[in-house]
Amino acid sequence: MAAGAEPFDAQPFDAGSFNPDDPAVRRRIRQRRRRRVWLAVAVVVLGAVGGFVFGLVSGPPHRQATEPPQWAGTLGTSLLLLGLAFEAVGLVYGFRSGQIQRGWKSPVRAFPFRQRRRMVKQVRGKLPVAAEELPLLRLVAEGLRGQRWLIFLIAALMVIMVGSALSRYSPGWFILAAVYVVAMSAGIVSYLRVARAAERFLREHGENGTDSVA
């Protein structure tokens, strides 16, 4: 590879002439799928290791100076089980509704991260839109609008974290749960804003819309 040249996986596509059936596009989509699988495995492993280390540092419940109140243990366990149930329901809904499959197979994944971020900004109205880009940007907007179901999964994870903190009833777990809830709440707000922007984009540039460009 020549000095300063971008690797194939990072090279941008021309959004105006993008063809999802192009062999190069399909090959890049497969590459990104494999990368996402390995990333998910890494996140799970790191999360498990991090939880184990945090548990060692904070100490088991029987080593605490005072036993957690009975209400905390009962409520924490109930929230933990409720969150797990909600998480399972959300995953089943995502699969049955086709949201998971559409996100996994979306041709938009063929684009490098920088170009996908630019397209999201176009959908949100922060960058101008060219007429030839509209077909692809509609696809991007439909995907962003369909991600609302992920909010349910995020909320379920928040319930699980709060339940875990109550079950452990230690300052370290309370701090961790508070940070997690704040971060995930910010993520939910961001998802809602992007979804509303995607709906607005589809109303203005949909198949039956005006197809006006900024």
Short mmCIF file of C-alpha atoms in Angstrom, two decimals:
data_model
loop_
_atom_site.label_atom_id
_atom_site.label_comp_id
_atom_site.label_asym_id
_atom_site.label_seq_id
_atom_site.Cartn_x
_atom_site.Cartn_y
_atom_site.Cartn_z
CA MET A 1 0.00 0.00 0.00
CA ALA A 2 1.38 3.37 -0.94
CA ALA A 3 2.36 5.75 1.84
CA GLY A 4 -0.56 7.84 3.00
CA ALA A 5 -3.13 5.72 1.11
CA GLU A 6 -6.28 4.60 2.91
CA PRO A 7 -6.96 0.86 3.31
CA PHE A 8 -9.80 -0.51 1.21
CA ASP A 9 -12.08 -0.79 4.22
CA ALA A 10 -11.73 2.95 4.90
CA GLN A 11 -12.15 4.19 1.34
CA PRO A 12 -15.40 6.15 0.84
CA PHE A 13 -18.07 5.26 -1.71
CA ASP A 14 -19.79 7.72 -4.01
CA ALA A 15 -23.20 8.01 -2.34
CA GLY A 16 -24.81 9.14 -5.57
CA SER A 17 -23.82 6.02 -7.53
CA PHE A 18 -23.83 3.53 -4.66
CA ASN A 19 -24.87 0.01 -5.71
CA PRO A 20 -25.49 -2.45 -2.84
CA ASP A 21 -25.14 -5.40 -5.25
CA ASP A 22 -21.61 -4.42 -6.23
CA PRO A 23 -19.17 -7.25 -5.27
CA ALA A 24 -16.86 -4.77 -3.55
CA VAL A 25 -19.75 -3.46 -1.48
CA ARG A 26 -20.93 -6.94 -0.48
CA ARG A 27 -17.38 -7.93 0.44
CA ARG A 28 -16.99 -4.87 2.64
CA ILE A 29 -20.33 -5.56 4.33
CA ARG A 30 -19.16 -9.08 5.17
CA GLN A 31 -15.92 -7.67 6.57
CA ARG A 32 -17.80 -5.27 8.78
CA ARG A 33 -20.14 -8.02 9.99
CA ARG A 34 -17.18 -10.10 11.12
CA ARG A 35 -15.67 -7.06 12.81
CA ARG A 36 -18.91 -6.39 14.69
CA VAL A 37 -19.05 -10.01 15.88
CA TRP A 38 -15.51 -9.86 17.23
CA LEU A 39 -16.21 -6.48 18.81
CA ALA A 40 -19.30 -7.88 20.55
CA VAL A 41 -17.28 -10.85 21.83
CA ALA A 42 -14.58 -8.48 23.12
CA VAL A 43 -17.16 -6.31 24.89
CA VAL A 44 -18.74 -9.33 26.59
CA VAL A 45 -15.35 -10.68 27.71
CA LEU A 46 -14.15 -7.30 28.97
CA GLY A 47 -17.46 -6.73 30.74
CA ALA A 48 -17.24 -10.10 32.47
CA VAL A 49 -13.63 -9.50 33.52
CA GLY A 50 -14.45 -5.97 34.68
CA GLY A 51 -17.42 -7.17 36.72
CA PHE A 52 -15.31 -9.90 38.30
CA VAL A 53 -12.54 -7.46 39.22
CA PHE A 54 -15.03 -4.93 40.56
CA GLY A 55 -16.66 -7.65 42.64
CA LEU A 56 -13.28 -8.59 44.13
CA VAL A 57 -12.47 -4.98 44.93
CA SER A 58 -15.85 -4.18 46.49
CA GLY A 59 -15.92 -7.47 48.37
CA PRO A 60 -18.70 -10.03 48.78
CA PRO A 61 -21.80 -9.11 50.78
CA HIS A 62 -20.83 -11.17 53.86
CA ARG A 63 -17.66 -9.07 54.27
CA GLN A 64 -19.53 -5.79 54.48
CA ALA A 65 -19.63 -3.96 57.80
CA THR A 66 -23.42 -4.08 57.83
CA GLU A 67 -25.77 -6.44 56.07
CA PRO A 68 -27.93 -4.82 53.37
CA PRO A 69 -31.52 -4.20 54.46
CA GLN A 70 -33.94 -6.93 53.56
CA TRP A 71 -35.98 -4.56 51.41
CA ALA A 72 -32.88 -3.70 49.37
CA GLY A 73 -32.07 -7.33 48.70
CA THR A 74 -35.64 -8.18 47.77
CA LEU A 75 -36.13 -5.11 45.60
CA GLY A 76 -32.73 -5.51 43.97
CA THR A 77 -33.36 -9.13 43.04
CA SER A 78 -36.81 -8.26 41.71
CA LEU A 79 -35.44 -5.44 39.56
CA LEU A 80 -32.63 -7.64 38.30
CA LEU A 81 -35.04 -10.37 37.19
CA LEU A 82 -37.43 -7.79 35.73
CA GLY A 83 -34.63 -6.18 33.73
CA LEU A 84 -33.49 -9.55 32.39
CA ALA A 85 -37.07 -10.35 31.37
CA PHE A 86 -37.43 -6.99 29.61
CA GLU A 87 -34.10 -7.54 27.86
CA ALA A 88 -35.26 -10.93 26.59
CA VAL A 89 -38.58 -9.48 25.40
CA GLY A 90 -36.77 -6.64 23.63
CA LEU A 91 -34.42 -9.02 21.83
CA VAL A 92 -37.31 -11.24 20.75
CA TYR A 93 -39.19 -8.20 19.45
CA GLY A 94 -36.12 -6.96 17.59
CA PHE A 95 -35.73 -10.34 15.91
CA ARG A 96 -39.42 -10.95 15.18
CA SER A 97 -39.92 -7.44 13.78
CA GLY A 98 -36.86 -7.77 11.55
CA GLN A 99 -35.07 -4.80 13.11
CA ILE A 100 -32.01 -6.86 14.02
CA GLN A 101 -31.79 -8.44 10.58
CA ARG A 102 -32.21 -5.11 8.79
CA GLY A 103 -29.51 -3.49 10.86
CA TRP A 104 -27.19 -6.47 10.36
CA LYS A 105 -27.67 -6.60 6.59
CA SER A 106 -27.95 -2.87 5.90
CA PRO A 107 -25.80 -1.82 2.91
CA VAL A 108 -25.08 1.42 4.76
CA ARG A 109 -22.62 -0.62 6.84
CA ALA A 110 -20.36 -0.76 3.79
CA PHE A 111 -19.49 2.90 4.24
CA PRO A 112 -16.59 3.88 6.49
CA PHE A 113 -17.43 5.45 9.84
CA ARG A 114 -16.55 8.98 8.76
CA GLN A 115 -18.89 8.80 5.78
CA ARG A 116 -21.71 7.25 7.83
CA ARG A 117 -21.36 10.04 10.37
CA ARG A 118 -21.62 12.59 7.58
CA MET A 119 -24.79 10.95 6.27
CA VAL A 120 -26.33 11.05 9.74
CA LYS A 121 -25.58 14.76 9.90
CA GLN A 122 -27.27 15.19 6.53
CA VAL A 123 -30.35 13.37 7.79
CA ARG A 124 -30.37 15.59 10.88
CA GLY A 125 -30.29 18.68 8.68
CA LYS A 126 -26.82 19.81 9.69
CA LEU A 127 -25.29 19.36 6.22
CA PRO A 128 -26.69 20.03 2.73
CA VAL A 129 -28.24 17.19 0.72
CA ALA A 130 -27.67 16.64 -2.99
CA ALA A 131 -30.50 15.22 -5.10
CA GLU A 132 -28.47 12.18 -6.17
CA GLU A 133 -27.84 11.28 -2.51
CA LEU A 134 -31.52 11.11 -1.56
CA PRO A 135 -32.11 7.37 -2.24
CA LEU A 136 -29.26 6.36 0.04
CA LEU A 137 -30.07 8.97 2.69
CA ARG A 138 -33.66 7.72 2.80
CA LEU A 139 -32.24 4.30 3.64
CA VAL A 140 -30.10 5.85 6.37
CA ALA A 141 -33.11 7.74 7.77
CA GLU A 142 -35.27 4.60 7.80
CA GLY A 143 -32.57 2.77 9.73
CA LEU A 144 -32.25 5.59 12.27
CA ARG A 145 -36.00 5.77 12.73
CA GLY A 146 -36.16 2.02 13.29
CA GLN A 147 -33.60 2.12 16.10
CA ARG A 148 -36.20 3.29 18.61
CA TRP A 149 -36.61 -0.29 19.82
CA LEU A 150 -33.05 -0.13 21.18
CA ILE A 151 -34.27 2.34 23.81
CA PHE A 152 -36.20 -0.53 25.40
CA LEU A 153 -32.99 -2.59 25.65
CA ILE A 154 -31.07 0.33 27.15
CA ALA A 155 -33.81 0.93 29.73
CA ALA A 156 -33.76 -2.78 30.63
CA LEU A 157 -30.00 -2.61 31.18
CA MET A 158 -30.50 0.38 33.47
CA VAL A 159 -33.01 -1.60 35.53
CA ILE A 160 -30.54 -4.50 35.74
CA MET A 161 -27.78 -2.19 36.93
CA VAL A 162 -29.97 -0.57 39.60
CA GLY A 163 -31.10 -4.00 40.77
CA SER A 164 -27.50 -5.19 41.00
CA ALA A 165 -26.52 -2.11 43.02
CA LEU A 166 -29.37 -2.62 45.49
CA SER A 167 -28.53 -6.32 45.87
CA ARG A 168 -24.90 -5.51 46.62
CA TYR A 169 -25.78 -2.41 48.68
CA SER A 170 -22.28 -0.94 48.63
CA PRO A 171 -21.09 2.61 47.84
CA GLY A 172 -19.01 1.40 44.91
CA TRP A 173 -21.98 -0.24 43.23
CA PHE A 174 -24.20 2.78 43.89
CA ILE A 175 -21.66 5.07 42.23
CA LEU A 176 -21.25 2.70 39.29
CA ALA A 177 -25.03 2.42 38.86
CA ALA A 178 -25.48 6.20 39.04
CA VAL A 179 -22.81 6.82 36.39
CA TYR A 180 -24.30 4.10 34.19
CA VAL A 181 -27.85 5.43 34.49
CA VAL A 182 -26.76 8.99 33.67
CA ALA A 183 -24.75 7.83 30.64
CA MET A 184 -27.54 5.60 29.34
CA SER A 185 -30.14 8.32 29.89
CA ALA A 186 -28.06 10.63 27.72
CA GLY A 187 -27.95 7.87 25.11
CA ILE A 188 -31.73 7.50 25.16
CA VAL A 189 -32.19 11.25 24.65
CA SER A 190 -29.76 11.12 21.73
CA TYR A 191 -31.60 8.17 20.15
CA LEU A 192 -34.92 10.01 20.42
CA ARG A 193 -33.52 13.17 18.85
CA VAL A 194 -31.99 11.27 15.95
CA ALA A 195 -35.20 9.27 15.41
CA ARG A 196 -37.29 12.46 15.29
CA ALA A 197 -34.82 14.02 12.85
CA ALA A 198 -35.04 10.89 10.67
CA GLU A 199 -38.83 11.09 10.63
CA ARG A 200 -38.67 14.74 9.65
CA PHE A 201 -36.21 13.93 6.87
CA LEU A 202 -38.49 11.21 5.50
CA ARG A 203 -41.47 13.56 5.56
CA GLU A 204 -39.54 16.18 3.62
CA HIS A 205 -37.64 13.87 1.27
CA GLY A 206 -39.74 10.69 1.22
CA GLU A 207 -40.83 8.81 -1.86
CA ASN A 208 -44.04 10.83 -1.95
CA GLY A 209 -42.51 14.04 -0.63
CA THR A 210 -41.17 17.11 -2.30
CA ASP A 211 -37.64 15.73 -2.72
CA SER A 212 -36.35 19.23 -2.06
CA VAL A 213 -32.68 19.63 -1.30
CA ALA A 214 -30.96 21.95 1.09
#
